[in-house]
C-alpha cells in the first residue's frame, strides 16, 4: 500500500474546471476561456494519472508497473462516515484495474474535450457544455478511483446525472428532453440494483472497501479479501441461488445496475435515444467511458462473481443476446449516430459476454480498445455531421471521402478495428473474447457452464453482422454518389422526402440551426473538412485504434512471430482478478496458468521467459490460432458482404422490423409505460392521491374546523387557557409519578 | 475553638479560571450596557464589542477543552464535555443572532445597546445552565436567561403582538419556574443535597424515596416547559410568532439548547439507574417512560401542527417543537445507555444535534428576517410565491436549510438525526424502538411542509411585486457561515463529534 496525495488531483482538477466554467463561464462569454479551462482541467488530470500509473516523478512505484507488485496507490482524503462497524471513506485507490481505466478515460477524455471545442463552436451554451463535461469527468473518475462501493456509487450517480444533463443539452429539443428523461429513469432501475447489492455486500462481509488498508491506525479489510478468507465454496449453479441472499444475489443485483448503466437487455433502449445529445457527448459518455462502468463494476467485483456461477451464466447470456440483438438493429439504421449507438450496445454485450465466461481481463481489454475505436468512430461521425451542417441521415451523404479526406482516413482505421481485421486494436480483444467463450467450460467448474458453444456461435454471427453494418455505414457515408443534392435534382422526390424529413428530423438540430433551413442544403453546398482541433484528436485516436491492441497480444499469436509472451495487458491485470474457488474441478489449462501467474509475479520484473509458457500446450495454442483465423475470415466475409450489397445499392431497403428496432420501444410503451401511466394516473393519482391523501389532508382540515380545531382550540391565545393546559399536563405527569410513588411505598 | 470553626468553615474553592468564559460574556454585557448609557445607539460599536466578547469567551472555552474533567467551586461548576459542547452552541447562536439582528435593529430603530446587553446576559445565563453542576446554579442561570428573553421578546414596544408575546412568555414562564423550583426543593428534601453528583450518589439511598419521584415529576414539567415538549409547548407558537424574528430564531436555537443541557445533567447524570435500589429503579423507569411518551407526542404534534400553518414563522415554531422531540430521542438514549462511554457519546450526540439545528435554523431565520421587512409584514407562505428565480441566492439558501431541517443526507440535519436516533435504537427496548420508528415516520411527514416552502418559492407564480431585499455584509456573513456549517456538519460530522465526546462527564471520569 502506498499513499499518494496527488491522486485526489485527478478527480478534483475537472471539478475545479467545472466550477470555473459553471460560475464564471456565463459572465466571461468567451469560448477560448471556457475551452482552455476545460481542456486544461482534464489535461492536468491526465498528466497526473499517467505519472501515478507509471511512477513518473513519484516516490513510489507506478500503479501499473511491475514494481508495484499489484499493490494499489491509495489516498485517504477524509473519513466520510464512521458509524459503529460501518465505515465509508472518501478515499481513492489506484490499482491495476482503476489505473488502466483512469489512463484511457483521461486521455480519450482529453482528446474529446479538444474535439468538442471545435464541434461546439458558436453554440450559445458553450460554457455550460464544458462545465457539464468537466463535471462528468469528475464523476467518472470518482467512480473509477473510489476505494469503496459507496463512494463508487456517488460517482455512479454523478455520471448518471451528467449524462442526463448532457443528453438533454439541447433543451429546446423535445426529443432530447425525452431521451434525457428516459436515460435517467432506466438508470434509476439499475441503481436500485447496485444499492441493494452494496447493502447485501455489507451485511455479508461487514465491509464495503475495495482494498485492505490501514486508516488512522485502524485496519480495514476489503470485501474481496474477506470473501477469499471466509467463503470456501462457490454458490451452487441453481436458480435458487439468485434469491438465496448470498454472493449470487449480490452478483445479480449488481448486474442489474450494470445493465442499466451499460445498456444491456432489457435496459438498453435509452442508449440509442441518448444520441440526441451533442456528438462529443456520445463519444465520451455513451461510447468510451460511462457505459463501460457496468463492466468495471463487474470486473471490480470479480471475486464475488467467480463464486456465483449462476450470476456469471446470466451475464454471459444477457451479454451475448444484447450483442447480436443490437447488431441486428444496427444493420438497418439510417442515422449515422444510431448505427454507432447500436454498435456500442452490441460491443458492450461482448464485454459482458467476456465477463460472463470468466475472461475479466479480456473484458477490460475490449473496454479499452473499444474506447479508442468507438470514440474515433463517434468523433468521426461528429466531424461528418459538422461538415454536413448537422445532417445525420446517411441517405443524404455519399462520396464524402472526396471532401473530408482526414475524417475518412481516420474512420477507415476505426472501421477495420471494429470489424476485427488483424493488427488493428479491435481484432485482438474481440478475438480473445470469442476464444474464451469457446473455451469457457474449461474455465468453469465442471458442468457449470452449459451452452458455451451456442454463445460462441452467437458471438461469431455478431462479429459477422458487425462487419456488415460497419461496412454499410462506411459505404453509405464515404463512397458512392453524392446524395446531398438529391432533393434538388428531383423536385417531386424532394417534396415527398422533405416532408418525411421534417417530421422525422425536425428536432435533430441544435438551437441555432433550427431556423437555418428546412434540411435541404443550399445548391452550392459542399461538405467541408473539419478544423484541426477536430482532426488532430481523430488522428491520435486512429493511431491508438491501430496499435492500441498490441499491448494485449495473446501468446498464441505473438509466438507466431517469435515474440514470446508480450501480453502485457493481461499480466498487468492479473493481481486484480481474485484467485478464489479455482482450486478444483479445473482443467489442466487453468491450473497451469495459475502456477504461471505465481511464477510471473515472483519475478517482479515481469520479464517473459520462455519457461513461463509451459502452460500453453500446443493443442490449446493450435485451437486458439485456428479460431483466430476463423474470425478473420468472418470479418473479411462481413466486409465483403457489406461491400458488395451496399456499394451497388447504398439505399437498399432494410427489413422493416430491424429498422423499427424490433419494436422494443413500442413493446415497453405498450406493456410497461402505458399501464404504469394508467395505474399512476387512475390508481395512484386519482385514487390514492386525490382520494386518500387529499382525503386525509382535507379530512384533517375539516376535523380541525369542525371541532373548533384540536390545534387551534388549544392555541386560543388566552394565557389562562395555556396555564390550564400546562396544569393539566402537569397533573398527568405528576399522577404518573405518584403511581410509582405508591408502588414504592406500598 | 478556633480549630473547630475553621473545620466547619467551608472554603469555597474559588477558581475564576473555571468560569472564565462565563465571566467574559457577563463583563462584556456590562460594558456594553454602560457604554450604551453614555453613547446610545452606536450599533456598530456595541455589536462589535459583543462579538469580540463572544469570541474571547470562545477562545477561553477552547483553551479549557483540553483540561481533564473536573468540578470546581465546591462541585458547583462542572468542567466536562456536556458543558463545553453546549457552551459552544450558545456562543455560536449568540454571535449569529447579533449579526442577523443588524437588519432588523436598523429597520425598526430598536434600542440597540440594550438589545446587545440583554443578549449577552441571556447567553451568560445559558452558559451557567450548562456549567452548573448544582441545581441552584442551574436555576440561577435559567432565571437570568428567562428574564433577559422575556424582555427581548417584547423589544418591539409599539407592536401589540410583541408585547403580548412577552407578557405570555413571562406569565407562563414564571408558572413553569415555580414547578421547577418546587421540584428542586423536593429533590433536596429527598437527598439532602442540591449537587448533581451528590444527588446521583443518593438516589439509591434517599431519605424519602417518594419525594424523589414527585420532585422528578416537577422537574420534568419545569424543564419540559423550557424545551417546549408537548403538553408544555402551548406557549411556543404565540410567543415565537409575536417576538421579533431574530429573537425567535435565537429562542428556538439557544435557550432550547440550554434547557436541554440542564435537563440532561439533572436527569441523565443526576438520576441514574442504581442497581439494587428500588427507588432509583422506579425513578429511572418512570422518567424514561414519561419522556419517551412526551418525545413521541412532541414530534407528532409539532409536525402535524406545522402542516396546517400558513405562516412561515409559525411553521418554523412548530417545526422547532418537533425538533425538540427528535433531540429528546437522543436524550432518552443517553438515559438508558449501558456504559458511561455510551452515555457520554449520546450526550455529545444531543449537543451535536442542537448545534446542527442551531446552524440550520439560524440560517433559515436570517432569510426569513430579511424577507419579512418592517414589522414582520412578509411572513406568510404566499409572500414567498415565485421568488425562486428572482432572488436565487436567498431561495436556494433557504431551500438548503429546509432540506437540512428535513434531514437530507449530506446536510447537517441528517447527521444530527442519525446520531441521536442511534443510541435509542441500540438500547434494544421495544418502547424506544417504537419511538425511533415514529421519529423516522415523523421525519417523512415533515417533508410535506419543508418541501412546501421550496415548491412555493420555485413553482408558484408571483402575483404581487417583489422587491429583492438588500443583503447586508453581516447577513451575507451569516449565510456563508451557516451554509458552510450545514455542509461541514453534514459531511465532516466525525470531527465535531470526536471533539464533543472526547471529554467525558465529571461523574464518569470520577468513576474511572
Short mmCIF file of C-alpha atoms in Angstrom, two decimals, chain A residues 340-545:
data_model
loop_
_atom_site.label_atom_id
_atom_site.label_comp_id
_atom_site.label_asym_id
_atom_site.label_seq_id
_atom_site.Cartn_x
_atom_site.Cartn_y
_atom_site.Cartn_z
CA UNK A 340 -22.85 3.67 -33.84
CA UNK A 341 -25.12 3.65 -30.80
CA UNK A 342 -26.41 0.16 -31.53
CA UNK A 343 -22.90 -0.87 -32.33
CA UNK A 344 -21.88 0.35 -28.88
CA UNK A 345 -24.67 -1.62 -27.23
CA UNK A 346 -23.54 -4.66 -29.19
CA UNK A 347 -19.90 -4.22 -28.22
CA UNK A 348 -20.89 -3.78 -24.59
CA UNK A 349 -22.65 -7.09 -24.96
CA UNK A 350 -19.32 -8.59 -25.99
CA UNK A 351 -17.68 -7.19 -22.90
CA UNK A 352 -20.30 -8.74 -20.66
CA UNK A 353 -20.05 -11.98 -22.52
CA UNK A 354 -16.35 -11.94 -21.69
CA UNK A 355 -17.11 -11.25 -18.03
CA UNK A 356 -19.68 -13.99 -18.01
CA UNK A 357 -17.28 -16.61 -19.22
CA UNK A 358 -14.71 -15.54 -16.67
CA UNK A 359 -12.42 -13.67 -19.00
CA UNK A 360 -12.37 -10.49 -16.95
CA UNK A 361 -9.07 -9.21 -18.23
CA UNK A 362 -10.24 -9.64 -21.79
CA UNK A 363 -13.40 -7.69 -20.99
CA UNK A 364 -11.30 -4.78 -19.78
CA UNK A 365 -9.04 -5.13 -22.77
CA UNK A 366 -12.03 -4.80 -25.02
CA UNK A 367 -13.29 -1.85 -22.97
CA UNK A 368 -10.03 -0.09 -23.69
CA UNK A 369 -9.73 -0.88 -27.38
CA UNK A 370 -13.40 -0.13 -27.81
CA UNK A 371 -12.86 3.22 -26.14
CA UNK A 372 -10.26 4.00 -28.77
CA UNK A 373 -12.06 2.90 -31.88
CA UNK A 374 -15.58 3.82 -30.83
CA UNK A 375 -14.53 7.27 -29.68
CA UNK A 376 -12.79 7.57 -33.01
CA UNK A 377 -15.87 6.49 -34.95
CA UNK A 378 -18.13 8.77 -32.97
CA UNK A 379 -15.85 11.74 -33.31
CA UNK A 380 -15.51 10.90 -36.98
CA UNK A 381 -19.26 10.86 -37.30
CA UNK A 382 -19.27 14.16 -35.43
CA UNK A 383 -16.84 15.52 -37.94
CA UNK A 384 -19.08 14.29 -40.76
CA UNK A 385 -22.15 15.81 -39.13
CA UNK A 386 -20.25 19.03 -38.63
CA UNK A 387 -19.13 19.03 -42.23
CA UNK A 388 -22.65 18.26 -43.39
CA UNK A 389 -24.15 21.11 -41.38
CA UNK A 390 -25.79 18.88 -38.85
CA UNK A 391 -27.19 16.34 -41.24
CA UNK A 392 -27.14 12.90 -39.67
CA UNK A 393 -29.03 10.86 -42.23
CA UNK A 394 -26.63 8.67 -44.14
CA UNK A 395 -29.04 8.52 -47.07
CA UNK A 396 -28.11 12.12 -47.76
CA UNK A 397 -24.37 11.60 -47.68
CA UNK A 398 -22.16 9.65 -50.02
CA UNK A 399 -18.73 10.13 -51.54
CA UNK A 400 -17.61 12.20 -48.61
CA UNK A 401 -14.09 10.83 -48.87
CA UNK A 402 -13.56 13.38 -51.57
CA UNK A 403 -14.41 16.27 -49.27
CA UNK A 404 -13.24 15.02 -45.92
CA UNK A 405 -10.08 13.03 -46.51
CA UNK A 406 -8.75 13.11 -42.99
CA UNK A 407 -12.03 12.12 -41.44
CA UNK A 408 -12.33 9.36 -43.99
CA UNK A 409 -8.85 8.04 -43.40
CA UNK A 410 -9.20 8.00 -39.65
CA UNK A 411 -12.63 6.43 -39.70
CA UNK A 412 -11.27 3.87 -42.10
CA UNK A 413 -8.93 2.60 -39.39
CA UNK A 414 -11.80 2.64 -36.90
CA UNK A 415 -13.82 0.55 -39.32
CA UNK A 416 -11.09 -2.03 -39.69
CA UNK A 417 -10.59 -2.05 -35.94
CA UNK A 418 -14.20 -2.73 -35.07
CA UNK A 419 -14.61 -5.24 -37.86
CA UNK A 420 -11.75 -7.24 -36.44
CA UNK A 421 -9.02 -7.05 -39.03
CA UNK A 422 -5.68 -8.25 -37.63
CA UNK A 423 -3.20 -5.78 -36.23
CA UNK A 424 -5.95 -3.26 -35.55
CA UNK A 425 -6.95 -2.89 -31.91
CA UNK A 426 -10.37 -4.47 -32.07
CA UNK A 427 -9.06 -7.69 -33.54
CA UNK A 428 -7.11 -8.83 -30.56
CA UNK A 429 -9.70 -8.05 -27.95
CA UNK A 430 -12.66 -9.38 -29.88
CA UNK A 431 -10.82 -12.49 -30.92
CA UNK A 432 -9.86 -13.13 -27.32
CA UNK A 433 -13.49 -12.87 -26.30
CA UNK A 434 -14.51 -15.34 -28.97
CA UNK A 435 -11.80 -17.73 -27.98
CA UNK A 436 -12.50 -17.50 -24.26
CA UNK A 437 -16.18 -18.04 -24.91
CA UNK A 438 -15.41 -21.11 -26.93
CA UNK A 439 -13.14 -22.38 -24.19
CA UNK A 440 -15.44 -21.26 -21.39
CA UNK A 441 -16.23 -24.64 -19.98
CA UNK A 442 -12.60 -25.26 -19.30
CA UNK A 443 -12.53 -22.16 -17.13
CA UNK A 444 -15.53 -23.18 -15.14
CA UNK A 445 -16.06 -25.80 -12.51
CA UNK A 446 -17.21 -28.88 -14.35
CA UNK A 447 -20.70 -28.72 -15.70
CA UNK A 448 -21.24 -25.18 -14.62
CA UNK A 449 -21.21 -23.58 -17.99
CA UNK A 450 -23.70 -25.11 -20.31
CA UNK A 451 -24.11 -23.75 -23.78
CA UNK A 452 -20.78 -22.10 -24.36
CA UNK A 453 -20.69 -23.31 -27.95
CA UNK A 454 -24.03 -21.66 -28.58
CA UNK A 455 -22.75 -18.43 -27.07
CA UNK A 456 -19.69 -18.69 -29.24
CA UNK A 457 -21.90 -19.16 -32.26
CA UNK A 458 -23.90 -16.08 -31.37
CA UNK A 459 -20.72 -14.10 -30.88
CA UNK A 460 -19.42 -15.18 -34.27
CA UNK A 461 -22.65 -14.21 -36.01
CA UNK A 462 -22.48 -10.89 -34.20
CA UNK A 463 -18.96 -10.39 -35.47
CA UNK A 464 -20.22 -11.01 -38.97
CA UNK A 465 -23.10 -8.57 -38.52
CA UNK A 466 -20.72 -6.01 -37.05
CA UNK A 467 -18.54 -6.14 -40.11
CA UNK A 468 -21.60 -5.85 -42.36
CA UNK A 469 -23.24 -2.88 -40.71
CA UNK A 470 -19.98 -1.01 -40.29
CA UNK A 471 -19.24 -1.54 -43.95
CA UNK A 472 -22.72 -0.35 -44.79
CA UNK A 473 -22.14 2.78 -42.76
CA UNK A 474 -18.79 3.48 -44.35
CA UNK A 475 -20.09 2.86 -47.82
CA UNK A 476 -23.16 4.99 -47.40
CA UNK A 477 -21.14 7.80 -45.95
CA UNK A 478 -17.90 7.87 -47.86
CA UNK A 479 -18.42 6.02 -51.12
CA UNK A 480 -20.98 6.03 -53.84
CA UNK A 481 -22.67 9.03 -55.34
CA UNK A 482 -23.12 12.36 -53.67
CA UNK A 483 -26.67 12.37 -52.44
CA UNK A 484 -26.79 15.63 -50.57
CA UNK A 485 -28.19 17.41 -53.61
CA UNK A 486 -30.67 14.70 -54.42
CA UNK A 487 -33.69 16.66 -53.36
CA UNK A 488 -32.90 19.49 -55.74
CA UNK A 489 -32.42 17.08 -58.60
CA UNK A 490 -35.83 15.57 -58.21
CA UNK A 491 -38.41 18.08 -57.10
CA UNK A 492 -41.10 15.53 -56.68
CA UNK A 493 -38.99 13.30 -54.57
CA UNK A 494 -37.91 16.29 -52.62
CA UNK A 495 -41.47 17.25 -51.83
CA UNK A 496 -42.18 13.80 -50.58
CA UNK A 497 -38.89 13.42 -48.90
CA UNK A 498 -38.80 16.81 -47.39
CA UNK A 499 -42.00 16.12 -45.58
CA UNK A 500 -40.84 12.91 -44.09
CA UNK A 501 -37.72 14.59 -43.27
CA UNK A 502 -39.29 17.37 -41.36
CA UNK A 503 -41.36 15.00 -39.34
CA UNK A 504 -38.57 12.71 -38.58
CA UNK A 505 -35.76 15.12 -38.14
CA UNK A 506 -37.19 18.46 -37.30
CA UNK A 507 -35.77 18.07 -33.84
CA UNK A 508 -32.41 16.80 -34.82
CA UNK A 509 -30.78 20.16 -34.84
CA UNK A 510 -29.22 22.32 -32.30
CA UNK A 511 -31.00 25.55 -31.45
CA UNK A 512 -29.07 27.84 -33.71
CA UNK A 513 -29.58 25.51 -36.61
CA UNK A 514 -33.27 25.25 -36.22
CA UNK A 515 -34.11 28.40 -38.03
CA UNK A 516 -31.40 27.84 -40.57
CA UNK A 517 -33.09 25.83 -43.27
CA UNK A 518 -35.50 23.05 -43.81
CA UNK A 519 -32.88 20.44 -44.14
CA UNK A 520 -32.29 20.83 -47.79
CA UNK A 521 -28.83 22.07 -48.21
CA UNK A 522 -28.05 25.05 -50.40
CA UNK A 523 -27.34 24.40 -54.09
CA UNK A 524 -23.74 25.24 -53.85
CA UNK A 525 -23.32 23.17 -50.71
CA UNK A 526 -20.04 21.39 -50.35
CA UNK A 527 -19.21 19.34 -47.30
CA UNK A 528 -16.01 20.61 -45.76
CA UNK A 529 -13.25 19.09 -43.76
CA UNK A 530 -13.26 19.97 -40.08
CA UNK A 531 -10.75 22.31 -38.43
CA UNK A 532 -7.56 20.94 -36.92
CA UNK A 533 -8.88 20.88 -33.35
CA UNK A 534 -11.22 18.19 -34.57
CA UNK A 535 -8.96 16.31 -36.93
CA UNK A 536 -5.96 16.06 -34.60
CA UNK A 537 -7.87 14.09 -31.96
CA UNK A 538 -9.14 11.90 -34.78
CA UNK A 539 -5.62 11.20 -35.96
CA UNK A 540 -4.43 10.38 -32.45
CA UNK A 541 -7.35 8.05 -31.88
CA UNK A 542 -6.80 6.45 -35.27
CA UNK A 543 -3.24 5.76 -34.25
CA UNK A 544 -4.42 4.20 -31.00
CA UNK A 545 -7.06 2.18 -32.77
#
